[in-house]
GROMACS .gro file of C-alpha atoms in nm:
model
  254
    1MET     CA    1  -0.261   4.134  -1.074
    2ILE     CA    2  -0.108   3.767  -0.993
    3ARG     CA    3  -0.167   3.630  -0.669
    4LEU     CA    4   0.053   3.349  -0.550
    5LYS     CA    5  -0.107   3.093  -0.325
    6MET     CA    6   0.140   2.993  -0.066
    7ASN     CA    7   0.095   2.697   0.147
    8PRO     CA    8   0.146   2.848   0.502
    9LEU     CA    9   0.265   2.494   0.627
   10THR     CA   10   0.547   2.475   0.388
   11GLU     CA   11   0.849   2.687   0.547
   12SER     CA   12   1.238   2.717   0.591
   13ALA     CA   13   1.283   2.617   0.945
   14THR     CA   14   1.436   2.937   1.150
   15LEU     CA   15   1.768   2.873   1.342
   16LEU     CA   16   1.572   2.854   1.670
   17ARG     CA   17   1.306   2.569   1.507
   18ARG     CA   18   1.630   2.366   1.357
   19ALA     CA   19   1.775   2.360   1.698
   20GLY     CA   20   1.434   2.260   1.833
   21VAL     CA   21   1.434   1.943   1.564
   22VAL     CA   22   1.730   1.844   1.649
   23LEU     CA   23   1.710   1.824   2.011
   24GLY     CA   24   1.383   1.697   1.992
   25SER     CA   25   1.519   1.424   1.738
   26VAL     CA   26   1.793   1.338   1.971
   27GLY     CA   27   1.594   1.318   2.272
   28LEU     CA   28   1.324   1.089   2.116
   29THR     CA   29   1.600   0.856   2.011
   30ALA     CA   30   1.747   0.823   2.329
   31LEU     CA   31   1.402   0.801   2.500
   32PHE     CA   32   1.288   0.549   2.266
   33SER     CA   33   1.634   0.344   2.309
   34LEU     CA   34   1.610   0.365   2.672
   35LEU     CA   35   1.257   0.201   2.659
   36VAL     CA   36   1.393  -0.082   2.462
   37LEU     CA   37   1.681  -0.143   2.706
   38LEU     CA   38   1.480  -0.145   2.993
   39ARG     CA   39   1.245  -0.390   2.856
   40ALA     CA   40   1.503  -0.624   2.747
   41LEU     CA   41   1.689  -0.596   3.094
   42PHE     CA   42   1.345  -0.679   3.248
   43GLY     CA   43   1.280  -0.955   2.999
   44ARG     CA   44   0.979  -0.785   2.871
   45LEU     CA   45   1.082  -0.704   2.504
   46ASN     CA   46   0.942  -0.880   2.230
   47ARG     CA   47   0.898  -0.791   1.865
   48PRO     CA   48   0.583  -0.661   1.832
   49ILE     CA   49   0.678  -0.424   2.099
   50VAL     CA   50   0.992  -0.296   1.923
   51ASP     CA   51   0.761  -0.270   1.604
   52GLN     CA   52   0.544  -0.029   1.784
   53TYR     CA   53   0.833   0.168   1.970
   54CYS     CA   54   0.952   0.168   1.584
   55ARG     CA   55   0.660   0.332   1.467
   56GLU     CA   56   0.597   0.552   1.722
   57TRP     CA   57   0.947   0.688   1.739
   58SER     CA   58   0.948   0.729   1.345
   59ALA     CA   59   0.591   0.931   1.389
   60SER     CA   60   0.723   1.145   1.667
   61LEU     CA   61   1.006   1.284   1.425
   62LEU     CA   62   0.827   1.308   1.120
   63ARG     CA   63   0.573   1.517   1.341
   64LEU     CA   64   0.834   1.750   1.450
   65VAL     CA   65   0.926   1.844   1.060
   66ARG     CA   66   0.534   1.838   0.982
   67ALA     CA   67   0.577   1.595   0.676
   68SER     CA   68   0.258   1.499   0.517
   69LEU     CA   69   0.303   1.139   0.396
   70THR     CA   70   0.086   0.985   0.097
   71VAL     CA   71   0.155   0.581   0.030
   72ARG     CA   72   0.103   0.473  -0.319
   73GLY     CA   73   0.119   0.127  -0.439
   74GLN     CA   74   0.035  -0.263  -0.313
   75VAL     CA   75   0.210  -0.361  -0.031
   76PRO     CA   76   0.315  -0.732  -0.029
   77ASP     CA   77   0.182  -0.955   0.254
   78PHE     CA   78   0.532  -0.962   0.465
   79GLY     CA   79   0.332  -1.261   0.672
   80ASP     CA   80   0.361  -1.489   0.383
   81GLY     CA   81   0.668  -1.708   0.479
   82ARG     CA   82   0.918  -1.553   0.240
   83ARG     CA   83   1.187  -1.349   0.274
   84TYR     CA   84   1.150  -0.992   0.191
   85ILE     CA   85   1.409  -0.702   0.136
   86ILE     CA   86   1.298  -0.362   0.121
   87MET     CA   87   1.521  -0.164  -0.151
   88CYS     CA   88   1.478   0.218  -0.064
   89THR     CA   89   1.584   0.558  -0.255
   90HIS     CA   90   1.802   0.734   0.006
   91ALA     CA   91   1.811   1.102   0.009
   92SER     CA   92   1.746   1.210   0.367
   93HIS     CA   93   1.788   1.069   0.736
   94TYR     CA   94   1.401   1.060   0.720
   95ASP     CA   95   1.390   0.766   0.461
   96ILE     CA   96   1.401   0.498   0.739
   97PRO     CA   97   1.132   0.686   0.982
   98VAL     CA   98   0.884   0.737   0.647
   99THR     CA   99   0.920   0.350   0.584
  100PHE     CA  100   0.826   0.245   0.933
  101VAL     CA  101   0.546   0.462   0.953
  102SER     CA  102   0.421   0.362   0.571
  103LEU     CA  103   0.453   0.024   0.550
  104PRO     CA  104   0.363  -0.275   0.791
  105GLY     CA  105   0.542  -0.579   0.945
  106SER     CA  106   0.876  -0.575   1.133
  107ILE     CA  107   1.116  -0.391   0.910
  108ARG     CA  108   1.473  -0.353   1.068
  109MET     CA  109   1.713  -0.156   0.883
  110LEU     CA  110   2.044  -0.333   0.753
  111ALA     CA  111   2.265  -0.110   0.978
  112LYS     CA  112   2.630   0.017   0.950
  113LYS     CA  113   2.853  -0.175   1.201
  114GLU     CA  114   2.962   0.235   1.316
  115LEU     CA  115   2.590   0.261   1.447
  116PHE     CA  116   2.639  -0.002   1.702
  117SER     CA  117   2.959   0.203   1.868
  118ILE     CA  118   2.682   0.501   1.954
  119PRO     CA  119   2.610   0.462   2.322
  120LEU     CA  120   2.256   0.380   2.398
  121LEU     CA  121   2.168   0.375   2.048
  122GLY     CA  122   2.377   0.092   1.933
  123GLN     CA  123   2.277  -0.123   2.240
  124ALA     CA  124   1.935  -0.064   2.176
  125MET     CA  125   1.928  -0.179   1.808
  126ARG     CA  126   2.150  -0.479   1.902
  127ALA     CA  127   1.823  -0.567   2.159
  128ALA     CA  128   1.554  -0.486   1.885
  129GLU     CA  129   1.716  -0.705   1.620
  130PHE     CA  130   1.888  -0.483   1.388
  131PRO     CA  131   2.114  -0.697   1.169
  132SER     CA  132   2.467  -0.544   1.026
  133VAL     CA  133   2.682  -0.738   0.753
  134ASP     CA  134   3.064  -0.692   0.803
  135ARG     CA  135   3.209  -0.772   0.458
  136SER     CA  136   3.579  -0.661   0.499
  137ASN     CA  137   3.591  -0.992   0.736
  138ARG     CA  138   3.495  -1.303   0.565
  139GLN     CA  139   3.460  -1.521   0.843
  140ARG     CA  140   3.241  -1.248   1.011
  141ALA     CA  141   3.047  -1.175   0.698
  142VAL     CA  142   2.921  -1.556   0.669
  143ARG     CA  143   2.811  -1.528   1.026
  144ASP     CA  144   2.626  -1.196   0.968
  145LEU     CA  145   2.441  -1.342   0.659
  146GLU     CA  146   2.354  -1.675   0.865
  147LYS     CA  147   2.185  -1.441   1.108
  148ALA     CA  148   2.054  -1.225   0.880
  149ARG     CA  149   1.864  -1.515   0.665
  150ALA     CA  150   1.777  -1.643   1.014
  151MET     CA  151   1.573  -1.292   1.125
  152MET     CA  152   1.425  -1.277   0.766
  153GLU     CA  153   1.292  -1.657   0.771
  154SER     CA  154   1.148  -1.558   1.148
  155GLY     CA  155   0.931  -1.267   0.989
  156ILE     CA  156   1.198  -0.966   0.987
  157VAL     CA  157   1.167  -0.748   0.645
  158LEU     CA  158   1.528  -0.601   0.596
  159TRP     CA  159   1.540  -0.215   0.467
  160VAL     CA  160   1.866  -0.129   0.292
  161ALA     CA  161   1.967   0.140   0.058
  162PRO     CA  162   2.140   0.021  -0.244
  163GLU     CA  163   2.286   0.377  -0.329
  164GLY     CA  164   2.501   0.336  -0.024
  165THR     CA  165   2.481   0.703   0.062
  166ARG     CA  166   2.232   0.991   0.049
  167SER     CA  167   2.116   1.157  -0.257
  168PRO     CA  168   2.141   1.545  -0.244
  169ASP     CA  169   1.884   1.607  -0.512
  170GLY     CA  170   1.653   1.301  -0.477
  171LYS     CA  171   1.828   1.148  -0.777
  172LEU     CA  172   1.937   0.817  -0.785
  173LEU     CA  173   2.344   0.746  -0.725
  174PRO     CA  174   2.520   0.439  -0.836
  175PHE     CA  175   2.406   0.123  -0.670
  176LYS     CA  176   2.653  -0.073  -0.420
  177LYS     CA  177   2.688  -0.480  -0.470
  178GLY     CA  178   2.636  -0.568  -0.133
  179CYS     CA  179   2.273  -0.550  -0.054
  180PHE     CA  180   2.225  -0.755  -0.408
  181HIS     CA  181   2.456  -1.015  -0.284
  182LEU     CA  182   2.272  -1.045   0.044
  183ALA     CA  183   1.929  -1.072  -0.139
  184LEU     CA  184   2.086  -1.356  -0.386
  185ASP     CA  185   2.252  -1.508  -0.094
  186THR     CA  186   1.933  -1.529   0.131
  187GLU     CA  187   1.692  -1.592  -0.212
  188ALA     CA  188   1.476  -1.280  -0.071
  189VAL     CA  189   1.174  -1.125  -0.253
  190ILE     CA  190   1.323  -0.777  -0.358
  191VAL     CA  191   1.044  -0.488  -0.269
  192PRO     CA  192   1.159  -0.145  -0.446
  193VAL     CA  193   1.027   0.192  -0.274
  194ALA     CA  194   1.085   0.523  -0.404
  195VAL     CA  195   1.046   0.826  -0.165
  196ARG     CA  196   0.991   1.143  -0.355
  197GLY     CA  197   1.028   1.486  -0.193
  198ILE     CA  198   1.212   1.350   0.106
  199HIS     CA  199   1.522   1.562   0.010
  200ARG     CA  200   1.383   1.877   0.057
  201VAL     CA  201   1.301   1.802   0.446
  202LEU     CA  202   1.647   1.745   0.514
  203PRO     CA  203   1.892   1.804   0.215
  204ALA     CA  204   2.172   1.566   0.255
  205ARG     CA  205   2.510   1.722   0.402
  206THR     CA  206   2.305   2.043   0.527
  207TRP     CA  207   2.121   2.142   0.838
  208GLN     CA  208   1.857   2.345   0.601
  209ILE     CA  209   1.550   2.167   0.784
  210ASN     CA  210   1.196   2.250   0.553
  211LEU     CA  211   0.899   2.226   0.727
  212GLY     CA  212   0.574   2.090   0.591
  213GLN     CA  213   0.695   1.906   0.308
  214PRO     CA  214   0.481   1.666   0.113
  215VAL     CA  215   0.632   1.343   0.120
  216ASP     CA  216   0.486   1.049  -0.173
  217VAL     CA  217   0.576   0.671  -0.087
  218ARG     CA  218   0.569   0.437  -0.394
  219VAL     CA  219   0.602   0.075  -0.318
  220GLY     CA  220   0.684  -0.120  -0.671
  221GLU     CA  221   0.606  -0.449  -0.801
  222PRO     CA  222   0.831  -0.720  -0.594
  223LEU     CA  223   1.138  -0.859  -0.793
  224GLU     CA  224   1.171  -1.255  -0.680
  225THR     CA  225   1.541  -1.379  -0.621
  226VAL     CA  226   1.474  -1.754  -0.603
  227GLY     CA  227   1.682  -1.962  -0.848
  228LYS     CA  228   1.871  -1.647  -0.926
  229THR     CA  229   2.264  -1.671  -0.897
  230LYS     CA  230   2.575  -1.441  -0.866
  231ALA     CA  231   2.569  -1.440  -1.261
  232ASP     CA  232   2.282  -1.260  -1.251
  233LEU     CA  233   2.371  -0.999  -1.015
  234ASP     CA  234   2.428  -0.751  -1.305
  235GLU     CA  235   2.074  -0.824  -1.433
  236VAL     CA  236   1.896  -0.789  -1.086
  237MET     CA  237   2.076  -0.450  -1.012
  238THR     CA  238   1.982  -0.326  -1.360
  239GLU     CA  239   1.583  -0.428  -1.314
  240VAL     CA  240   1.589  -0.278  -0.954
  241ARG     CA  241   1.734   0.045  -1.084
  242ALA     CA  242   1.470   0.064  -1.338
  243ARG     CA  243   1.175   0.004  -1.115
  244LEU     CA  244   1.296   0.294  -0.866
  245THR     CA  245   1.346   0.526  -1.182
  246GLU     CA  246   1.008   0.417  -1.278
  247LEU     CA  247   0.875   0.494  -0.913
  248LEU     CA  248   1.071   0.825  -0.893
  249GLY     CA  249   0.936   0.987  -1.198
  250ASP     CA  250   1.098   1.214  -1.439
  251GLY     CA  251   1.138   1.485  -1.167
  252GLU     CA  252   1.362   1.291  -0.955
  253ALA     CA  253   1.510   0.984  -1.146
  254GLY     CA  254   1.843   0.988  -1.241
   0.00000   0.00000   0.00000
């Protein structure tokens, strides 16, 4: 007789548990947004506090789904005075919390402008130095880029998803050019990060939450963009894609 050994911590969440995860996630997000805004209101908000809140919020979200994290690779010294952009695979809403928990530094997501219109969350993101770049308006885009560059020069590490949208199966989707323009405009060091297995926690465009999933965060070799121009854009995109593909491995590369 063949016996199958099952991991008792890995399971598909029941409807009730899914509701608990969703409500818990919304509640945690509202709570930490409120904490940020209250500290900002009383002049007691600073970058280390925001870093702490981001990591506590992220760890709490991951505990709700019992995700098990492993981090591999050499993490750069984000405090060496250079500008950094983390270019991460994007297969789940949990990519960002996983990054906050796994990597050091003052990491801030380059956010879509629509997120800033969400009550409480949007105001908290602005207070917490989450930047946005609106390329549909040239004058606004120039101001946004100058602000993003200033943030990076002051120590903020930007998190971006070159795919632009979530992959349903963990395989790489086509890249958008926006974040690569930003990297070249700011002469940033690009840090490729692949998150394996995250698409199983909450597959894109579904409510199927799977508990106890192993998640493998892989940090690749940084790519310098100093001295590169717009003419090098395609070369940089190709190189970043190659590094992310290698980090994902055969099982989740595309």
